[in-house]
XYZ file of N, CA, C and O in Angstrom:
612
model
N 134.032 89.434 108.870
C 133.083 89.726 109.932
C 132.339 88.460 110.305
O 131.785 87.786 109.456
N 132.306 88.111 111.525
C 131.598 86.932 112.006
C 130.244 87.327 112.565
O 130.048 88.438 113.034
N 129.315 86.393 112.520
C 127.984 86.597 113.079
C 128.112 86.851 114.568
O 128.855 86.201 115.276
N 127.409 87.856 115.035
C 127.370 88.093 116.467
C 126.021 88.689 116.807
O 125.360 89.302 115.974
N 125.618 88.507 118.004
C 124.309 88.940 118.451
C 124.430 90.211 119.282
O 125.011 90.216 120.336
N 123.919 91.318 118.756
C 123.903 92.562 119.506
C 122.480 92.766 120.010
O 122.212 92.623 121.184
N 121.582 93.063 119.122
C 120.161 93.076 119.427
C 119.488 92.318 118.296
O 120.067 92.108 117.241
N 118.280 91.894 118.487
C 117.646 90.979 117.544
C 116.904 91.718 116.443
O 116.167 92.665 116.707
N 117.140 91.251 115.220
C 116.632 91.933 114.031
C 116.300 90.893 112.964
O 116.900 89.829 112.912
N 115.363 91.238 112.105
C 115.085 90.471 110.893
C 115.990 91.061 109.824
O 115.917 92.255 109.535
N 116.887 90.251 109.296
C 117.940 90.728 108.396
C 117.878 90.030 107.049
O 117.133 89.087 106.873
N 118.735 90.476 106.149
C 118.863 89.844 104.847
C 120.271 89.294 104.682
O 121.223 89.787 105.290
N 120.379 88.273 103.831
C 121.685 87.714 103.491
C 121.574 87.031 102.136
O 120.515 86.540 101.761
N 122.686 87.011 101.432
C 122.756 86.256 100.181
C 123.324 84.875 100.499
O 123.891 84.662 101.583
N 123.193 83.976 99.566
C 123.771 82.633 99.735
C 125.270 82.760 100.040
O 125.798 82.077 100.906
N 125.943 83.674 99.338
C 127.385 83.869 99.547
C 127.700 84.358 100.956
O 128.779 84.089 101.480
N 126.761 85.076 101.583
C 126.988 85.602 102.933
C 126.983 84.515 104.008
O 127.550 84.711 105.082
N 126.305 83.415 103.746
C 126.094 82.417 104.798
C 127.392 81.973 105.447
O 127.529 82.027 106.672
N 128.334 81.541 104.637
C 129.606 81.068 105.189
C 130.478 82.241 105.638
O 131.073 82.206 106.718
N 130.528 83.290 104.800
C 131.374 84.450 105.106
C 131.025 85.061 106.454
O 131.904 85.431 107.236
N 129.729 85.155 106.755
C 129.292 85.750 108.021
C 129.098 84.718 109.126
O 128.855 85.077 110.272
N 129.193 83.441 108.770
C 129.022 82.394 109.774
C 127.616 82.354 110.350
O 127.441 82.133 111.554
N 126.613 82.555 109.518
C 125.227 82.587 109.983
C 124.781 81.164 110.324
O 124.815 80.274 109.472
N 124.367 80.924 111.556
C 123.941 79.580 111.954
C 122.748 79.097 111.124
O 121.861 79.876 110.765
N 122.708 77.804 110.829
C 121.635 77.210 110.018
C 120.253 77.485 110.582
O 119.321 77.723 109.828
N 120.113 77.456 111.879
C 118.790 77.632 112.474
C 118.293 79.069 112.430
O 117.161 79.348 112.801
N 119.128 79.988 111.950
C 118.720 81.396 111.828
C 118.451 81.782 110.381
O 118.125 82.919 110.083
N 118.598 80.830 109.445
C 118.440 81.076 108.008
C 117.046 80.665 107.547
O 116.575 79.582 107.875
N 116.432 81.527 106.754
C 115.152 81.200 106.128
C 115.327 81.455 104.637
O 115.406 82.603 104.195
N 115.450 80.373 103.876
C 115.640 80.492 102.434
C 114.313 80.887 101.800
O 113.296 80.217 102.002
N 114.309 81.981 101.039
C 113.068 82.504 100.476
C 113.039 82.406 98.956
O 112.283 83.097 98.296
N 113.846 81.502 98.402
C 113.799 81.250 96.974
C 112.992 79.967 96.727
O 112.864 79.127 97.617
N 112.425 79.843 95.537
C 111.562 78.706 95.208
C 112.243 77.369 95.458
O 113.421 77.221 95.228
N 111.440 76.423 95.946
C 111.927 75.062 96.127
C 112.765 74.847 97.368
O 113.392 73.806 97.512
N 112.779 75.803 98.290
C 113.604 75.690 99.499
C 112.768 75.608 100.772
O 113.262 75.850 101.855
N 111.460 75.291 100.600
C 110.621 75.085 101.774
C 109.812 76.284 102.215
O 109.039 76.192 103.156
N 109.984 77.411 101.548
C 109.238 78.623 101.911
C 108.671 79.277 100.653
O 108.746 80.491 100.481
N 108.071 78.472 99.782
C 107.580 78.986 98.501
C 106.564 80.110 98.656
O 106.419 80.944 97.765
N 105.873 80.169 99.797
C 104.910 81.256 100.000
C 105.605 82.611 100.084
O 104.974 83.652 99.907
N 106.921 82.622 100.322
C 107.686 83.867 100.413
C 108.544 84.113 99.162
O 109.348 85.039 99.140
N 108.341 83.299 98.146
C 109.086 83.434 96.889
C 108.190 84.077 95.831
O 106.963 84.012 95.928
N 108.785 84.700 94.828
C 107.968 85.285 93.766
C 107.215 84.203 93.000
O 107.684 83.066 92.906
N 106.075 84.571 92.452
C 105.298 83.632 91.641
C 106.123 83.217 90.427
O 107.038 83.928 89.997
N 105.788 82.070 89.864
C 106.486 81.601 88.661
C 106.355 82.608 87.533
O 107.303 82.855 86.798
N 105.186 83.228 87.418
C 104.948 84.221 86.360
C 105.839 85.444 86.538
O 106.476 85.907 85.587
N 105.890 85.988 87.736
C 106.720 87.166 87.995
C 108.192 86.836 87.783
O 108.918 87.595 87.127
N 108.630 85.716 88.295
C 110.025 85.324 88.144
C 110.379 85.139 86.668
O 111.418 85.613 86.202
N 109.499 84.471 85.913
C 109.744 84.239 84.485
C 109.866 85.571 83.737
O 110.800 85.780 82.969
N 108.923 86.504 83.982
C 108.968 87.792 83.292
C 110.234 88.562 83.655
O 110.890 89.136 82.789
N 110.583 88.573 84.933
C 111.803 89.254 85.372
C 113.031 88.678 84.659
O 113.859 89.421 84.130
N 113.145 87.348 84.635
C 114.318 86.710 84.023
C 114.390 86.970 82.520
O 115.482 87.153 81.971
N 113.244 87.017 81.847
C 113.221 87.328 80.415
C 113.723 88.750 80.167
O 114.531 88.991 79.266
N 113.213 89.706 80.952
C 113.653 91.095 80.800
C 115.142 91.235 81.110
O 115.871 91.950 80.423
N 115.582 90.577 82.163
C 116.990 90.646 82.560
C 117.884 90.093 81.442
O 118.895 90.709 81.088
N 117.493 88.970 80.875
C 118.287 88.350 79.803
C 118.393 89.287 78.597
O 119.472 89.448 78.026
N 117.280 89.932 78.241
C 117.305 90.871 77.118
C 118.212 92.060 77.427
O 118.991 92.493 76.559
N 118.146 92.585 78.621
C 118.989 93.716 79.007
C 120.466 93.329 79.088
O 121.348 94.139 78.792
N 120.741 92.102 79.470
C 122.138 91.652 79.575
C 122.829 91.622 78.217
O 124.053 91.761 78.147
N 122.065 91.463 77.147
C 122.668 91.486 75.802
C 123.324 92.835 75.540
O 124.328 92.905 74.856
N 122.739 93.881 76.103
C 123.260 95.226 75.905
C 124.198 95.655 77.038
O 125.183 96.343 76.810
N 123.896 95.228 78.261
C 124.620 95.736 79.430
C 125.637 94.757 80.023
O 126.360 95.111 80.950
N 125.653 93.543 79.508
C 126.614 92.559 79.981
C 125.989 91.488 80.849
O 125.156 91.775 81.703
N 126.425 90.254 80.631
C 125.911 89.115 81.396
C 126.267 89.284 82.874
O 127.398 89.613 83.217
N 125.269 89.078 83.731
C 125.484 89.218 85.169
C 125.519 90.656 85.647
O 125.779 90.921 86.814
N 125.245 91.583 84.745
C 125.308 93.009 85.048
C 124.305 93.411 86.130
O 123.132 93.054 86.077
N 124.790 94.166 87.090
C 123.912 94.711 88.131
C 122.885 95.652 87.518
O 121.717 95.650 87.907
N 123.321 96.440 86.538
C 122.413 97.387 85.882
C 121.276 96.645 85.180
O 120.117 97.045 85.283
N 121.589 95.574 84.470
C 120.550 94.800 83.781
C 119.582 94.205 84.795
O 118.358 94.250 84.610
N 120.104 93.658 85.858
C 119.275 93.062 86.908
C 118.336 94.103 87.509
O 117.119 93.900 87.588
N 118.877 95.221 87.932
C 118.085 96.249 88.603
C 117.085 96.921 87.667
O 115.966 97.235 88.075
N 117.461 97.120 86.410
C 116.513 97.696 85.440
C 115.369 96.731 85.168
O 114.218 97.151 85.060
N 115.677 95.454 85.036
C 114.618 94.458 84.813
C 113.655 94.427 85.996
O 112.438 94.311 85.820
N 114.171 94.567 87.185
C 113.373 94.599 88.417
C 112.360 95.737 88.349
O 111.183 95.563 88.646
N 112.830 96.903 87.933
C 111.960 98.076 87.841
C 110.997 97.938 86.663
O 109.800 98.193 86.798
N 111.502 97.507 85.514
C 110.671 97.426 84.315
C 109.474 96.492 84.465
O 108.414 96.749 83.906
N 109.633 95.408 85.195
C 108.509 94.473 85.337
C 107.639 94.810 86.546
O 106.768 94.035 86.915
N 107.864 95.988 87.153
C 107.072 96.452 88.294
C 107.093 95.404 89.415
O 106.086 95.097 90.045
N 108.279 94.858 89.625
C 108.475 93.739 90.545
C 107.944 94.039 91.941
O 107.216 93.239 92.522
N 108.327 95.184 92.492
C 107.946 95.453 93.875
C 106.434 95.494 94.061
O 105.899 94.854 94.963
N 105.728 96.239 93.227
C 104.269 96.345 93.376
C 103.606 94.986 93.182
O 102.700 94.611 93.943
N 104.056 94.250 92.198
C 103.458 92.936 91.923
C 103.741 91.943 93.050
O 102.865 91.191 93.466
N 104.976 91.946 93.547
C 105.321 91.013 94.618
C 104.592 91.377 95.910
O 104.098 90.510 96.625
N 104.489 92.667 96.196
C 103.728 93.112 97.381
C 102.284 92.619 97.304
O 101.752 92.125 98.291
N 101.645 92.813 96.152
C 100.258 92.342 96.000
C 100.177 90.839 96.231
O 99.257 90.355 96.894
N 101.135 90.107 95.667
C 101.153 88.651 95.831
C 101.203 88.284 97.310
O 100.406 87.469 97.784
N 102.122 88.861 98.047
C 102.297 88.539 99.466
C 101.095 89.004 100.277
O 100.567 88.266 101.113
N 100.637 90.213 100.035
C 99.552 90.761 100.840
C 98.206 90.080 100.586
O 97.300 90.198 101.394
N 98.108 89.345 99.484
C 96.882 88.603 99.188
C 97.012 87.110 99.494
O 96.147 86.326 99.114
N 98.081 86.727 100.160
C 98.333 85.318 100.473
C 98.394 85.143 101.992
O 99.367 85.551 102.631
N 97.367 84.554 102.537
C 97.287 84.383 103.994
C 98.470 83.592 104.558
O 99.030 83.948 105.599
N 98.862 82.538 103.867
C 99.994 81.721 104.340
C 101.286 82.546 104.368
O 102.091 82.421 105.298
N 101.480 83.394 103.357
C 102.687 84.233 103.316
C 102.688 85.224 104.478
O 103.709 85.394 105.152
N 101.553 85.844 104.730
C 101.468 86.807 105.831
C 101.639 86.127 107.187
O 102.307 86.665 108.078
N 101.084 84.947 107.339
C 101.258 84.207 108.598
C 102.723 83.850 108.814
O 103.236 83.958 109.924
N 103.392 83.435 107.741
C 104.815 83.084 107.851
C 105.650 84.315 108.197
O 106.550 84.258 109.044
N 105.353 85.450 107.551
C 106.078 86.688 107.869
C 105.824 87.126 109.300
O 106.748 87.584 109.989
N 104.588 86.996 109.770
C 104.268 87.354 111.160
C 105.059 86.471 112.118
O 105.596 86.960 113.124
N 105.160 85.192 111.795
C 105.928 84.253 112.627
C 107.408 84.644 112.656
O 108.031 84.662 113.723
N 107.968 84.990 111.507
C 109.382 85.379 111.444
C 109.623 86.703 112.159
O 110.643 86.874 112.828
N 108.674 87.636 112.036
C 108.791 88.916 112.739
C 108.804 88.682 114.246
O 109.627 89.262 114.965
N 107.915 87.828 114.720
C 107.866 87.530 116.158
C 109.158 86.846 116.606
O 109.726 87.191 117.645
N 109.623 85.904 115.826
C 110.857 85.182 116.160
C 112.048 86.123 116.220
O 112.945 85.973 117.068
N 112.058 87.122 115.333
C 113.188 88.059 115.302
C 113.225 88.952 116.537
O 114.216 89.646 116.764
N 112.192 88.915 117.352
C 112.218 89.646 118.606
C 113.059 88.953 119.666
O 113.455 89.571 120.658
N 113.355 87.670 119.464
C 114.144 86.914 120.441
C 115.479 86.411 119.897
O 116.331 85.976 120.664
N 115.638 86.455 118.565
C 116.898 86.043 117.945
C 116.981 86.643 116.550
O 115.960 86.921 115.934
N 118.195 86.857 116.061
C 118.356 87.330 114.691
C 117.853 86.264 113.732
O 118.112 85.073 113.921
N 117.127 86.697 112.716
C 116.634 85.807 111.673
C 117.033 86.427 110.343
O 116.877 87.633 110.135
N 117.562 85.601 109.430
C 118.042 86.064 108.138
C 117.179 85.508 107.020
O 117.010 84.290 106.912
N 116.635 86.404 106.178
C 115.962 85.999 104.956
C 117.055 85.871 103.906
O 117.809 86.812 103.659
N 117.149 84.695 103.289
C 118.272 84.391 102.404
C 117.789 84.095 100.988
O 116.841 83.328 100.792
N 118.460 84.710 100.020
C 118.211 84.459 98.602
C 119.552 84.552 97.889
O 120.584 84.737 98.524
N 119.540 84.459 96.578
C 120.779 84.439 95.808
C 121.467 85.787 95.672
O 122.689 85.865 95.672
N 120.697 86.846 95.511
C 121.251 88.132 95.104
C 122.140 88.768 96.172
O 121.792 88.793 97.340
N 123.254 89.316 95.711
C 124.148 90.054 96.593
C 123.603 91.450 96.856
O 122.543 91.821 96.344
N 124.333 92.248 97.613
C 123.832 93.559 98.034
C 123.653 94.573 96.903
O 122.911 95.534 97.054
N 124.294 94.385 95.755
C 124.209 95.363 94.674
C 123.030 95.114 93.728
O 122.816 95.884 92.794
N 122.293 94.026 93.962
C 121.159 93.690 93.091
C 119.860 93.697 93.894
O 119.803 93.164 95.001
N 118.832 94.308 93.309
C 117.513 94.337 93.943
C 117.055 92.905 94.211
O 117.351 91.996 93.443
N 116.331 92.702 95.323
C 115.889 91.356 95.690
C 114.565 91.420 96.442
O 114.325 92.349 97.218
N 113.748 90.394 96.241
C 112.444 90.338 96.894
C 112.547 90.208 98.404
O 111.616 90.558 99.117
N 113.680 89.768 98.925
C 113.786 89.639 100.389
C 113.694 91.001 101.069
O 113.202 91.104 102.186
N 114.136 92.063 100.378
C 114.023 93.409 100.962
C 112.572 93.867 101.016
O 112.166 94.563 101.943
N 111.785 93.444 100.045
C 110.349 93.747 100.064
C 109.710 93.003 101.233
O 108.894 93.566 101.965
N 110.094 91.752 101.429
C 109.579 90.972 102.560
C 109.940 91.643 103.888
O 109.106 91.718 104.798
N 111.162 92.131 103.995
C 111.581 92.809 105.223
C 110.722 94.039 105.487
O 110.276 94.266 106.619
N 110.478 94.833 104.439
C 109.663 96.037 104.628
C 108.222 95.690 105.008
O 107.622 96.362 105.848
N 107.671 94.637 104.413
C 106.312 94.221 104.765
C 106.275 93.774 106.226
O 105.366 94.126 106.973
N 107.279 93.010 106.648
C 107.341 92.551 108.047
C 107.442 93.733 108.998
O 106.834 93.730 110.081
N 108.160 94.748 108.609
C 108.296 95.951 109.437
C 106.977 96.721 109.481
O 106.508 97.101 110.558
N 106.379 96.941 108.333
C 105.151 97.727 108.236
C 103.960 97.053 108.903
O 103.205 97.693 109.631
N 103.790 95.775 108.641
C 102.590 95.076 109.118
C 102.728 94.498 110.520
O 101.752 94.408 111.250
N 103.950 94.052 110.854
C 104.118 93.302 112.102
C 105.096 93.946 113.080
O 105.399 93.375 114.122
N 105.598 95.127 112.738
C 106.462 95.861 113.647
C 107.839 95.270 113.849
O 108.515 95.588 114.829
N 108.276 94.427 112.932
C 109.611 93.830 113.062
C 110.679 94.900 112.922
O 110.551 95.823 112.115
N 111.728 94.778 113.718
C 112.904 95.610 113.503
C 113.692 94.927 112.402
O 113.980 93.729 112.489
N 114.017 95.665 111.340
C 114.694 95.064 110.195
C 115.986 95.798 109.890
O 116.165 96.961 110.258
N 116.858 95.088 109.204
C 118.094 95.685 108.714
C 118.206 95.357 107.238
O 118.278 94.189 106.862
N 118.188 96.408 106.407
C 118.338 96.260 104.963
C 119.704 96.813 104.599
O 119.994 97.979 104.853
N 120.543 95.964 104.019
C 121.910 96.372 103.718
C 122.170 96.505 102.230
O 123.186 97.055 101.833
N 121.270 96.003 101.401
C 121.477 96.034 99.961
C 120.791 97.201 99.282
O 120.156 98.026 99.929
N 120.926 97.241 97.967
C 120.358 98.327 97.166
C 118.850 98.220 97.094
O 118.274 97.154 97.238
N 118.249 99.356 96.869
C 116.815 99.454 96.632
C 116.646 100.066 95.251
O 117.490 100.849 94.813
N 115.541 99.748 94.565
C 115.316 100.415 93.275
C 115.266 101.926 93.481
O 114.870 102.391 94.550
N 115.695 102.694 92.480
C 115.697 104.154 92.626
C 114.326 104.696 93.029
O 113.310 104.255 92.508
N 114.313 105.619 93.960
C 113.075 106.237 94.440
C 112.354 106.865 93.257
O 112.963 107.507 92.418
N 111.042 106.676 93.211
C 110.244 107.265 92.160
C 110.031 106.355 90.970
O 109.136 106.567 90.179
N 110.854 105.338 90.826
C 110.680 104.415 89.703
C 109.730 103.280 90.037
O 109.212 102.633 89.156
N 109.517 103.038 91.314
C 108.648 101.945 91.727
C 107.595 102.514 92.671
O 107.926 103.127 93.681
N 106.349 102.309 92.338
C 105.262 102.744 93.237
C 105.094 101.677 94.293
O 104.925 100.502 93.992
N 105.118 102.073 95.546
C 104.925 101.127 96.647
C 103.456 101.023 96.955
O 102.769 102.019 97.137
N 102.952 99.804 97.016
C 101.564 99.537 97.358
C 101.498 99.232 98.839
O 102.034 98.263 99.298
N 100.829 100.085 99.625
C 100.747 99.855 101.068
C 99.360 99.558 101.482
O 98.402 99.919 100.949
């Protein structure tokens, strides 16, 4: 499937999707640490705790396991903590507002490492952009099971 423009949306993509989908460089916003948008990345503390939990779960569920990744995401209350982080950071909200506005005139992709089968903070960013700034979003990956994560609105 090649990138094509139907209507404009704020979307998600993994690093692996970039070449496969042919996403133009000027439409990519890398939201992982050290890529120029640290205000949209998880805090070092949250990331460290998540990775520790994931590593412990992988001993039982297998290295690189989707189940270990997604369980660690839920166990460390990732969504609620990341939402609080973003909603209390003026620079993060300003950047999301800018991306939401931009997505009204062109597709914009929030890009991180995780593929569609693993929970990712970019989906939380998409929902915040939709809720707060009215962005039209497209979420194609998995979400943590309903009821396991309390959403802070």
